PDB file of C-alpha atoms in Angstrom:
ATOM      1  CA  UNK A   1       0.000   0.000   0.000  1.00 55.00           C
ATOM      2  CA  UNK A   2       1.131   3.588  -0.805  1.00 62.00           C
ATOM      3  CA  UNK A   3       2.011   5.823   1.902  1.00 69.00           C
ATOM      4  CA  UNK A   4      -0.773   8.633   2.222  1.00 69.00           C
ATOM      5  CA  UNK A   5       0.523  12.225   1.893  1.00 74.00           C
ATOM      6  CA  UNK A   6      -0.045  14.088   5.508  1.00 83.00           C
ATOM      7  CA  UNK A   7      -2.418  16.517   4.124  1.00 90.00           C
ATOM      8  CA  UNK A   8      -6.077  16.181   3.385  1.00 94.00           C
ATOM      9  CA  UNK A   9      -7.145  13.186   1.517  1.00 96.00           C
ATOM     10  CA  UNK A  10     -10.100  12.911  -1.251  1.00 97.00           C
ATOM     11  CA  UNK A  11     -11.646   9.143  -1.152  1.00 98.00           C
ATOM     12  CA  UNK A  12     -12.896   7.686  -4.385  1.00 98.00           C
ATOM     13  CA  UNK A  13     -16.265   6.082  -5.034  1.00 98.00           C
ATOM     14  CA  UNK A  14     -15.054   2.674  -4.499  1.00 97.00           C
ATOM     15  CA  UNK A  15     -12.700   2.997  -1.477  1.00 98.00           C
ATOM     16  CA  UNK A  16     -16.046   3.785   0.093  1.00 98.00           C
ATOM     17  CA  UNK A  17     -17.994   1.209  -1.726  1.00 98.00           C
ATOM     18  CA  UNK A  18     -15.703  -1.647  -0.478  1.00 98.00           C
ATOM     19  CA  UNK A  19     -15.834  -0.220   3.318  1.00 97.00           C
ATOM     20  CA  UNK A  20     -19.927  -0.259   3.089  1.00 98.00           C
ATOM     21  CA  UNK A  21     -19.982  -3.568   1.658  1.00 98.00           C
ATOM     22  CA  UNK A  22     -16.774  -5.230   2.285  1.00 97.00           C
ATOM     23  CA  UNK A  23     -17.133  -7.379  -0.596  1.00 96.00           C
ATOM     24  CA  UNK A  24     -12.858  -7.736  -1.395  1.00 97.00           C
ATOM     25  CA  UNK A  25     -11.415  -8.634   1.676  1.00 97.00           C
ATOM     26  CA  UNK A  26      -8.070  -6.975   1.126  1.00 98.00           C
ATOM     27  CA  UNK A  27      -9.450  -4.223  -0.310  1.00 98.00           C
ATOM     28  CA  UNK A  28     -11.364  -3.708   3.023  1.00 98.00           C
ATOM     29  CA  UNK A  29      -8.391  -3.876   5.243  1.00 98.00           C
ATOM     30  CA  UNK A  30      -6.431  -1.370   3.064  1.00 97.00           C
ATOM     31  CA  UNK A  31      -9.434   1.478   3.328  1.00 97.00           C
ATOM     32  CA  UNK A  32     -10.308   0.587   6.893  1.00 96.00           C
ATOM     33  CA  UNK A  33      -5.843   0.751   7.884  1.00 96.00           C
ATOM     34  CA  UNK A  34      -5.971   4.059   6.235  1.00 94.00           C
ATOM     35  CA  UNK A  35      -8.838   5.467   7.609  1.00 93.00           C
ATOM     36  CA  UNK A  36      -7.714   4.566  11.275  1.00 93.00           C
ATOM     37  CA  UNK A  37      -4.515   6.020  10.472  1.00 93.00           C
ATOM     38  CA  UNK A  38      -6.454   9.429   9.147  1.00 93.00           C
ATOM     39  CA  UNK A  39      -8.055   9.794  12.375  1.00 90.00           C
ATOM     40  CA  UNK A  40      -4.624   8.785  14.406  1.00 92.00           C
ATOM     41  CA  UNK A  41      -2.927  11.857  12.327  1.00 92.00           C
ATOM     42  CA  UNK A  42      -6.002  14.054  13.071  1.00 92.00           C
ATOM     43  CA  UNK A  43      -6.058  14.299   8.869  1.00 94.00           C
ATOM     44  CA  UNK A  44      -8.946  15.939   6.717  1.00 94.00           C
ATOM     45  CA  UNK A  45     -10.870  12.856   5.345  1.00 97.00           C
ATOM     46  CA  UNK A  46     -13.063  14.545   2.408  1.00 98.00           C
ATOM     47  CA  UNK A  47     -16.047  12.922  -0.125  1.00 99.00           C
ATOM     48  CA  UNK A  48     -16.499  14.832  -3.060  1.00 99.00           C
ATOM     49  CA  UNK A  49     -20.353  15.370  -4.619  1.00 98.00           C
ATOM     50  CA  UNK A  50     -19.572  13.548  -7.718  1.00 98.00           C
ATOM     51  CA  UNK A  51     -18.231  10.870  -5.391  1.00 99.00           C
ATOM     52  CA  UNK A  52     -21.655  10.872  -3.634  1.00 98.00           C
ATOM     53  CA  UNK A  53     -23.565  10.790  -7.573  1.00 98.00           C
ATOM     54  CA  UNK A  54     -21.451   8.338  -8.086  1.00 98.00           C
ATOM     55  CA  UNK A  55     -21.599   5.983  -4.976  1.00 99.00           C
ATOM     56  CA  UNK A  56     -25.965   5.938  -5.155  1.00 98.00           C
ATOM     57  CA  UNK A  57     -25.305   4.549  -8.225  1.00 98.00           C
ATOM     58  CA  UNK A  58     -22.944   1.871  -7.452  1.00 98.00           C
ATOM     59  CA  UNK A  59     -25.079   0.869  -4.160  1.00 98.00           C
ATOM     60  CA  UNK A  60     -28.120   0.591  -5.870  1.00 98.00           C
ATOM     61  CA  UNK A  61     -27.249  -1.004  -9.376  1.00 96.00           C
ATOM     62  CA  UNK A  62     -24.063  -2.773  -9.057  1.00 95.00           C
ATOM     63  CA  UNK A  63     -24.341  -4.193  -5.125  1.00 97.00           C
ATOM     64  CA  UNK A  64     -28.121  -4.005  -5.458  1.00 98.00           C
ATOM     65  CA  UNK A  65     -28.781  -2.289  -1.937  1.00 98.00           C
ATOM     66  CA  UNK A  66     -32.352  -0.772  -1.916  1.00 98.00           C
ATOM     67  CA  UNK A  67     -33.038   2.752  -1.247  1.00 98.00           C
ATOM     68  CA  UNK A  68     -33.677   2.658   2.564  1.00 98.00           C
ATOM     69  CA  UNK A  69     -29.754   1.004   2.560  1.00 98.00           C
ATOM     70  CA  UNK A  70     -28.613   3.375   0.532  1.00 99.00           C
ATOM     71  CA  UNK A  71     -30.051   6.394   2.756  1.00 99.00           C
ATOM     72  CA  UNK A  72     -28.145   4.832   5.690  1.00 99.00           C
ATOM     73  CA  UNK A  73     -25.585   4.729   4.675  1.00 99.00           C
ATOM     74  CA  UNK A  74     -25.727   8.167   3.229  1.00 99.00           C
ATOM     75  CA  UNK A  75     -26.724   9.491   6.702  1.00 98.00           C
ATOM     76  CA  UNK A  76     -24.154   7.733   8.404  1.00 98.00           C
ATOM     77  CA  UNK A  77     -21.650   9.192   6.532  1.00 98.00           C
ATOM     78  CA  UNK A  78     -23.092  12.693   7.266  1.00 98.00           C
ATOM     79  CA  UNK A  79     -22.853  11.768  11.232  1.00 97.00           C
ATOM     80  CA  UNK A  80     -19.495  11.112  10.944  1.00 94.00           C
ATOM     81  CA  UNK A  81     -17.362  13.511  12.738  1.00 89.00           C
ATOM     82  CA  UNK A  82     -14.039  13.139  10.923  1.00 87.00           C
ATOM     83  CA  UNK A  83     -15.368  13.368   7.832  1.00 95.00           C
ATOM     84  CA  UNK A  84     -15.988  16.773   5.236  1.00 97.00           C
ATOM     85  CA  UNK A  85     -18.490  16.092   2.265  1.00 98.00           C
ATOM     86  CA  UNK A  86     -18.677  18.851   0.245  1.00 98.00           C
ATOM     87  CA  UNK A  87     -21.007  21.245  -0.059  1.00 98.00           C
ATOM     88  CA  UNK A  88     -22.483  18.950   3.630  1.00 98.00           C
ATOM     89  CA  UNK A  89     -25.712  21.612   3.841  1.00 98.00           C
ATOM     90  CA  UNK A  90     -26.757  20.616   0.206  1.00 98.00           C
ATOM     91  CA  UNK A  91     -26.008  17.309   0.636  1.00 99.00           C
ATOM     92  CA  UNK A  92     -28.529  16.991   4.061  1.00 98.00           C
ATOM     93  CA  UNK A  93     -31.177  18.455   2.204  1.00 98.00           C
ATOM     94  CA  UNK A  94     -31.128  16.682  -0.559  1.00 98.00           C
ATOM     95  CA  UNK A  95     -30.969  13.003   1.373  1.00 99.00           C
ATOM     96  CA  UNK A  96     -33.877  14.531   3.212  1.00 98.00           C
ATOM     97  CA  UNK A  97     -35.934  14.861   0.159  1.00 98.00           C
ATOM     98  CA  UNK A  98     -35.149  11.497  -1.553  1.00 98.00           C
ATOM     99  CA  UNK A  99     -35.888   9.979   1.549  1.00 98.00           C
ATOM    100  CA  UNK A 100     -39.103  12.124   1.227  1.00 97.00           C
ATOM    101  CA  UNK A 101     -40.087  11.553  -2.001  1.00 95.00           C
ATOM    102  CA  UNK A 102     -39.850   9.867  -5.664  1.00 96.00           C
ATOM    103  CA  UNK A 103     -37.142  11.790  -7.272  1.00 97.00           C
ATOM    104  CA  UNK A 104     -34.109  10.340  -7.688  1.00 97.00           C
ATOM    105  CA  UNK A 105     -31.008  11.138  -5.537  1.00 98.00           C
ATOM    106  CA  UNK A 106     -29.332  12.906  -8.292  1.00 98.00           C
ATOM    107  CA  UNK A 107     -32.132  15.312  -8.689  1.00 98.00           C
ATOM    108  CA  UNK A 108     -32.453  15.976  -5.586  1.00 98.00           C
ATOM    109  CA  UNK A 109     -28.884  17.165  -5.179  1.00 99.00           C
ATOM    110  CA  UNK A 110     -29.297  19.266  -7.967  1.00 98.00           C
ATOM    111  CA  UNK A 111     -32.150  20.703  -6.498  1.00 98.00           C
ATOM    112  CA  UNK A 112     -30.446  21.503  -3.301  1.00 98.00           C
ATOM    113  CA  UNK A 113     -27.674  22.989  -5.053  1.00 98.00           C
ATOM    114  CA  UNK A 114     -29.631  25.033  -7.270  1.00 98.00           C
ATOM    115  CA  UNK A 115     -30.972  26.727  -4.440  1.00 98.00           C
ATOM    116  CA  UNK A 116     -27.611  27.285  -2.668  1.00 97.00           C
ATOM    117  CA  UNK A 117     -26.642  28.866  -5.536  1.00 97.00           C
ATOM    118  CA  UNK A 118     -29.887  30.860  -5.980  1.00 98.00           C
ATOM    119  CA  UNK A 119     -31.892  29.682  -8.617  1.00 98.00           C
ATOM    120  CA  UNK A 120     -35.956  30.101  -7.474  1.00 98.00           C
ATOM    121  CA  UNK A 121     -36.008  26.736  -9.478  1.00 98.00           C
ATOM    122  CA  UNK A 122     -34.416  24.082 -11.395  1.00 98.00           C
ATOM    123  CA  UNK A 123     -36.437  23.734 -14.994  1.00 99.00           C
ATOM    124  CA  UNK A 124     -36.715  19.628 -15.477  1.00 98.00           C
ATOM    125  CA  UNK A 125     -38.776  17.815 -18.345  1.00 98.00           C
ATOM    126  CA  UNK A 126     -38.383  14.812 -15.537  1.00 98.00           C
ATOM    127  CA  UNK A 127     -41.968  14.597 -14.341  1.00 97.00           C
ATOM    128  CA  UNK A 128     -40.708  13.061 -10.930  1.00 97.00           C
ATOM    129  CA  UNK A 129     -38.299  15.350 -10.443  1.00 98.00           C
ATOM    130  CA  UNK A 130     -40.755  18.053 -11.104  1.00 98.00           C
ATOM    131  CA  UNK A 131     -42.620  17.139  -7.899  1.00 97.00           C
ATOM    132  CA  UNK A 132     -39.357  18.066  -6.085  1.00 97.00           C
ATOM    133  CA  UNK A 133     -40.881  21.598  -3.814  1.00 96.00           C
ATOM    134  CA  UNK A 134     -38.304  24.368  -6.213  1.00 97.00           C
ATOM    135  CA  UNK A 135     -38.866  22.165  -9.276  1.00 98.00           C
ATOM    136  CA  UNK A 136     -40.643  22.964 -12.188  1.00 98.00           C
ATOM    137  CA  UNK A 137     -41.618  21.022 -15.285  1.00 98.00           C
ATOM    138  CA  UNK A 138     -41.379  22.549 -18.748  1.00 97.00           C
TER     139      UNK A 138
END
């Protein structure tokens, strides 16, 4: 295993794929060892948005976890302490309102970040996403 530089770190999609679902064994031990040495060092452990796009997807069609799995696992990453996702704020909102609703998770960031950014709505020909509160269907 690589040694990890001392500053903060970015984690991929499936570094925290195989720690939800420990499905490679050695793959496991090599996230879980680095994350225990993150926390020993008091280092920045950060999750990108695209990381978060990315790891619904994975969950849900590749490992096949439904969406109640999915939003724990989402909201237990948001509880932990030691951990930065960006744009956190958006992100709680918008598991809020997939948990909430119909839309998918994707939309529902988008959503969120719309209105962090100051949009009065996000325009969508998705009729789901269109039932998002914000959301309006052309």
């Amino acid at each position: 295993m690589a040694e990890v530089a001392d500053g903060p770190v970015g984690l991929d999609t499936h570094v925290i794929a195989r720690l939800v679902l420990a499905d490679d064994a050695e793959q496991t031990r090599r996230a879980q060892r680095m994350l225990v040495k993150a926390a020993t060092r008091g280092q920045l452990v950060m999750i990108a948005l695209g990381v978060l796009l990315e790891l619904e997807w994975v969950l849900r069609s590749r490992a096949g976890l439904d969406k109640a799995a999915v939003l724990r696992v989402f909201k237990g990453l948001l509880e932990t302490r030691d951990l930065r996702i960006e744009h956190e704020a958006s992100v709680e909102r918008a598991v809020y309102a997939w948990e909430q609703g119909s839309a998918d998770f994707a939309d529902c960031l988008h959503l969120a970040r719309y209105r962090d950014m100051g949009c009065d709505t996000m325009l969508t020909f998705d009729r789901t996403a269109a039932r998002l509160s914000g959301a309006t269907a052309l």
